[in-house]
Coordinates of C-alpha atoms and ligand atoms in Angstrom, one line a residue:
M1 CA 21.1 -13.2 -23.4
P2 CA 18.9 -10.1 -22.6
E3 CA 18.9 -7.5 -25.4
S4 CA 20.5 -4.1 -24.8
I5 CA 18.4 -1.0 -25.4
E6 CA 20.9 0.0 -28.2
D7 CA 20.1 -3.2 -30.0
F8 CA 16.4 -2.9 -29.3
H9 CA 16.3 0.7 -30.6
A10 CA 18.4 -0.2 -33.7
R11 CA 16.0 -3.1 -34.5
A12 CA 13.0 -0.8 -34.3
L13 CA 14.7 1.8 -36.5
A14 CA 15.5 -0.8 -39.1
A15 CA 11.9 -1.9 -39.2
Q16 CA 10.8 1.7 -39.6
E17 CA 13.3 2.2 -42.4
A18 CA 12.2 -1.0 -44.1
A19 CA 8.6 0.2 -43.9
G20 CA 9.5 3.5 -45.7
G21 CA 10.0 5.8 -42.8
H22 CA 7.0 5.0 -40.6
L23 CA 6.2 1.8 -38.7
P24 CA 3.0 0.3 -40.2
L25 CA -0.2 0.3 -38.3
P26 CA -1.2 -3.2 -37.2
E27 CA -3.4 -4.6 -39.9
D28 CA -5.9 -6.5 -37.7
G29 CA -4.9 -4.7 -34.6
Y30 CA -6.3 -2.1 -32.3
T31 CA -7.0 0.5 -34.9
T32 CA -9.8 -1.8 -36.1
W33 CA -11.3 -2.3 -32.6
A34 CA -14.6 -0.6 -31.7
A35 CA -12.7 0.8 -28.7
F36 CA -10.2 2.7 -30.8
P37 CA -11.3 6.3 -30.3
F38 CA -10.0 7.9 -33.6
D39 CA -11.2 7.9 -37.2
G40 CA -9.5 8.9 -40.4
D41 CA -6.0 8.4 -41.9
L42 CA -3.3 7.9 -39.3
T43 CA 0.5 7.8 -39.5
V44 CA 2.7 6.4 -36.8
K45 CA 5.2 9.0 -35.6
A46 CA 8.8 8.5 -36.5
L47 CA 10.9 7.1 -33.7
A48 CA 13.1 9.6 -31.8
P49 CA 16.8 9.0 -31.3
L50 CA 17.7 7.0 -28.2
A51 CA 17.9 9.3 -25.2
D52 CA 21.1 9.5 -23.2
E53 CA 19.3 8.7 -20.0
E54 CA 15.8 8.2 -18.5
A55 CA 13.8 11.4 -18.2
A56 CA 13.6 13.1 -14.8
R57 CA 10.5 12.5 -12.7
E58 CA 8.7 14.6 -10.2
G59 CA 10.0 13.6 -6.8
D60 CA 13.3 12.1 -7.9
N61 CA 14.6 14.4 -5.2
P62 CA 12.5 13.4 -2.2
A63 CA 12.9 16.9 -0.7
E64 CA 11.0 18.2 -3.7
C65 CA 8.3 15.5 -3.9
H66 CA 4.7 16.2 -3.2
C67 CA 5.1 14.1 0.0
A68 CA 7.7 16.5 1.5
P69 CA 6.3 18.5 4.4
S70 CA 7.4 21.7 2.7
T71 CA 5.2 21.0 -0.4
P72 CA 1.7 22.4 -0.2
A73 CA -1.1 19.9 -0.9
S74 CA -2.7 20.2 -4.3
P75 CA -6.3 21.3 -4.1
D76 CA -7.0 19.5 -7.4
W77 CA -6.0 16.1 -6.0
P78 CA -7.8 15.9 -2.6
V79 CA -6.8 13.1 -0.2
R80 CA -10.0 11.2 0.4
W81 CA -8.8 8.4 2.7
R82 CA -5.7 7.5 4.7
D83 CA -4.4 5.0 7.3
E84 CA -1.1 4.5 9.0
H85 CA 0.8 3.8 5.8
W86 CA -1.3 4.7 2.8
L87 CA -3.5 7.4 1.3
V88 CA -6.0 7.6 -1.5
K89 CA -6.4 10.7 -3.6
Q90 CA -9.2 11.5 -6.0
A91 CA -8.2 12.7 -9.5
P92 CA -9.9 15.9 -10.8
P93 CA -13.2 15.4 -12.6
S94 CA -12.7 13.8 -16.0
G95 CA -14.6 11.6 -18.5
S96 CA -14.4 8.5 -16.2
P97 CA -17.0 8.1 -13.4
A98 CA -14.2 7.7 -10.9
I99 CA -10.4 7.8 -10.8
F100 CA -8.5 7.3 -7.6
V101 CA -4.7 7.0 -6.9
L102 CA -3.3 4.9 -4.1
E103 CA 0.1 5.7 -2.8
P104 CA 2.3 5.0 0.3
L105 CA 2.8 7.8 2.8
E106 CA 6.5 7.1 2.8
H107 CA 8.6 8.2 -0.2
L108 CA 8.9 4.8 -1.8
D109 CA 8.5 3.7 -5.4
M110 CA 6.7 0.4 -6.1
H111 CA 9.9 -1.7 -6.2
E112 CA 10.9 -0.4 -2.8
L113 CA 7.9 -1.5 -0.9
S114 CA 8.6 -3.9 2.0
R115 CA 6.8 -7.2 2.2
D116 CA 4.4 -5.7 4.7
R117 CA 3.6 -2.7 2.5
A118 CA 3.2 -5.0 -0.5
A119 CA 0.7 -7.2 1.4
E120 CA -1.3 -4.1 2.4
Y121 CA -1.2 -2.9 -1.2
G122 CA -2.8 -6.1 -2.3
V123 CA -5.6 -5.8 0.3
L124 CA -6.2 -2.1 -0.5
S125 CA -6.2 -2.7 -4.3
V126 CA -9.0 -5.3 -4.0
A127 CA -11.0 -3.1 -1.7
L128 CA -10.7 -0.1 -4.1
V129 CA -11.8 -2.3 -7.0
Q130 CA -14.8 -3.5 -5.1
A131 CA -15.7 0.0 -4.0
I132 CA -15.4 1.5 -7.5
E133 CA -17.2 -1.4 -9.2
A134 CA -20.1 -0.9 -6.8
L135 CA -20.8 2.5 -8.4
P136 CA -23.9 2.1 -10.6
S137 CA -22.3 3.7 -13.7
V138 CA -19.2 1.5 -13.6
G139 CA -18.6 -1.8 -15.5
R140 CA -15.0 -2.4 -14.4
C141 CA -12.2 -0.8 -12.5
H142 CA -8.9 -0.8 -14.3
I143 CA -5.6 -0.7 -12.4
G144 CA -2.5 1.1 -13.8
R145 CA 1.0 1.6 -12.6
W146 CA 3.1 3.6 -15.0
G147 CA 5.3 5.7 -12.7
D148 CA 6.9 7.6 -15.6
G149 CA 5.8 11.0 -14.3
G150 CA 6.4 10.7 -10.6
A151 CA 9.0 8.9 -8.5
H152 CA 6.7 8.5 -5.5
G153 CA 4.9 5.1 -6.0
H154 CA 1.3 5.6 -7.2
V155 CA -1.2 3.2 -8.7
W156 CA -4.2 4.4 -10.7
F157 CA -7.7 2.9 -10.2
I158 CA -9.7 4.0 -13.3
A159 CA -13.5 3.3 -13.6
R160 CA -14.7 2.1 -17.0
P161 CA -18.3 3.1 -17.6
T162 CA -20.7 0.2 -17.9
R163 CA -22.7 -0.8 -21.0
M164 CA -20.6 1.3 -23.3
P165 CA -18.6 -1.4 -25.2
Q166 CA -16.6 1.1 -27.1
L167 CA -14.9 2.0 -23.8
R168 CA -13.7 -1.5 -23.0
G169 CA -10.0 -2.2 -22.5
T170 CA -6.9 0.0 -22.6
F171 CA -8.4 2.8 -24.7
N172 CA -10.6 3.7 -21.7
T173 CA -7.7 5.9 -20.6
L174 CA -7.9 7.8 -23.9
W175 CA -11.7 8.1 -23.8
D176 CA -11.3 9.5 -20.3
D177 CA -9.8 12.7 -21.9
L178 CA -12.4 12.8 -24.7
L179 CA -15.7 12.3 -22.7
P180 CA -17.1 15.3 -20.9
P181 CA -15.9 15.6 -17.3
I182 CA -18.3 14.3 -14.6
P183 CA -20.2 17.1 -12.7
Q184 CA -18.7 18.3 -9.5
D185 CA -21.6 16.9 -7.3
V186 CA -21.3 13.5 -8.9
W187 CA -17.5 13.6 -8.4
R188 CA -18.0 14.2 -4.7
E189 CA -20.8 11.7 -4.3
H190 CA -18.6 9.0 -5.9
A191 CA -15.8 9.9 -3.5
G192 CA -18.1 9.5 -0.6
A193 CA -19.3 6.1 -1.7
V194 CA -15.8 4.7 -2.4
I195 CA -14.4 6.0 0.9
A196 CA -17.3 4.7 2.9
H197 CA -16.7 1.3 1.4
L198 CA -12.9 1.5 2.2
V199 CA -13.5 2.5 5.8
A200 CA -16.0 -0.3 6.2
T201 CA -13.8 -3.0 4.7
V202 CA -10.2 -2.1 5.5
G203 CA -10.6 0.6 8.2
G204 CA -8.6 3.8 8.0
E205 CA -10.3 7.1 7.9
G206 CA -12.1 9.3 5.4
V207 CA -10.7 12.8 4.9
D208 CA -12.9 15.8 4.5
D209 CA -11.5 18.6 2.4
Ligands
LIG301 ZN1 7.4 11.3 -2.2

């Protein structure tokens, strides 16, 4: 039988208590990996009580979502490409060579996509991976769907710099906040290359800001 969240949480609390108040760090786990970005003594935060409900997200009310006609576009997240059903935004300059976000034009979360939209999502994801991995400083394009901050479906495409083995794997998203942001001209150049690839492979149109 599937476990309730009350049982899940109680089991975690019991493990925390048995360990003396803090869950132990994994002995041979990620804190020993070359990719783990931090040094020094670490303590796992104490688990918070179970919340009464899921936290609210931006766009839970579609009328207040960033896709609503009344919401002004964010200058920090320029739309770089669009077609009939999808758009691609570029994240502000950060430690990663390139971060793009793919989202449907319609106010839909991932689980609400129709079969047609889901099929297009697959094609666009592959094209974005190809475009981002073609950048000379990129070793891999990671794909992430969290969805905990915004109700409007959005998928992250995050470039991992090449030949920097410390940045491999999931901790690339933490290194992204630690490395110096890429310069503005590089940011724009990478957008141009990625969008040109998208237009050439899947159509749609690039968007100039
Ligand atoms: Zn929306």
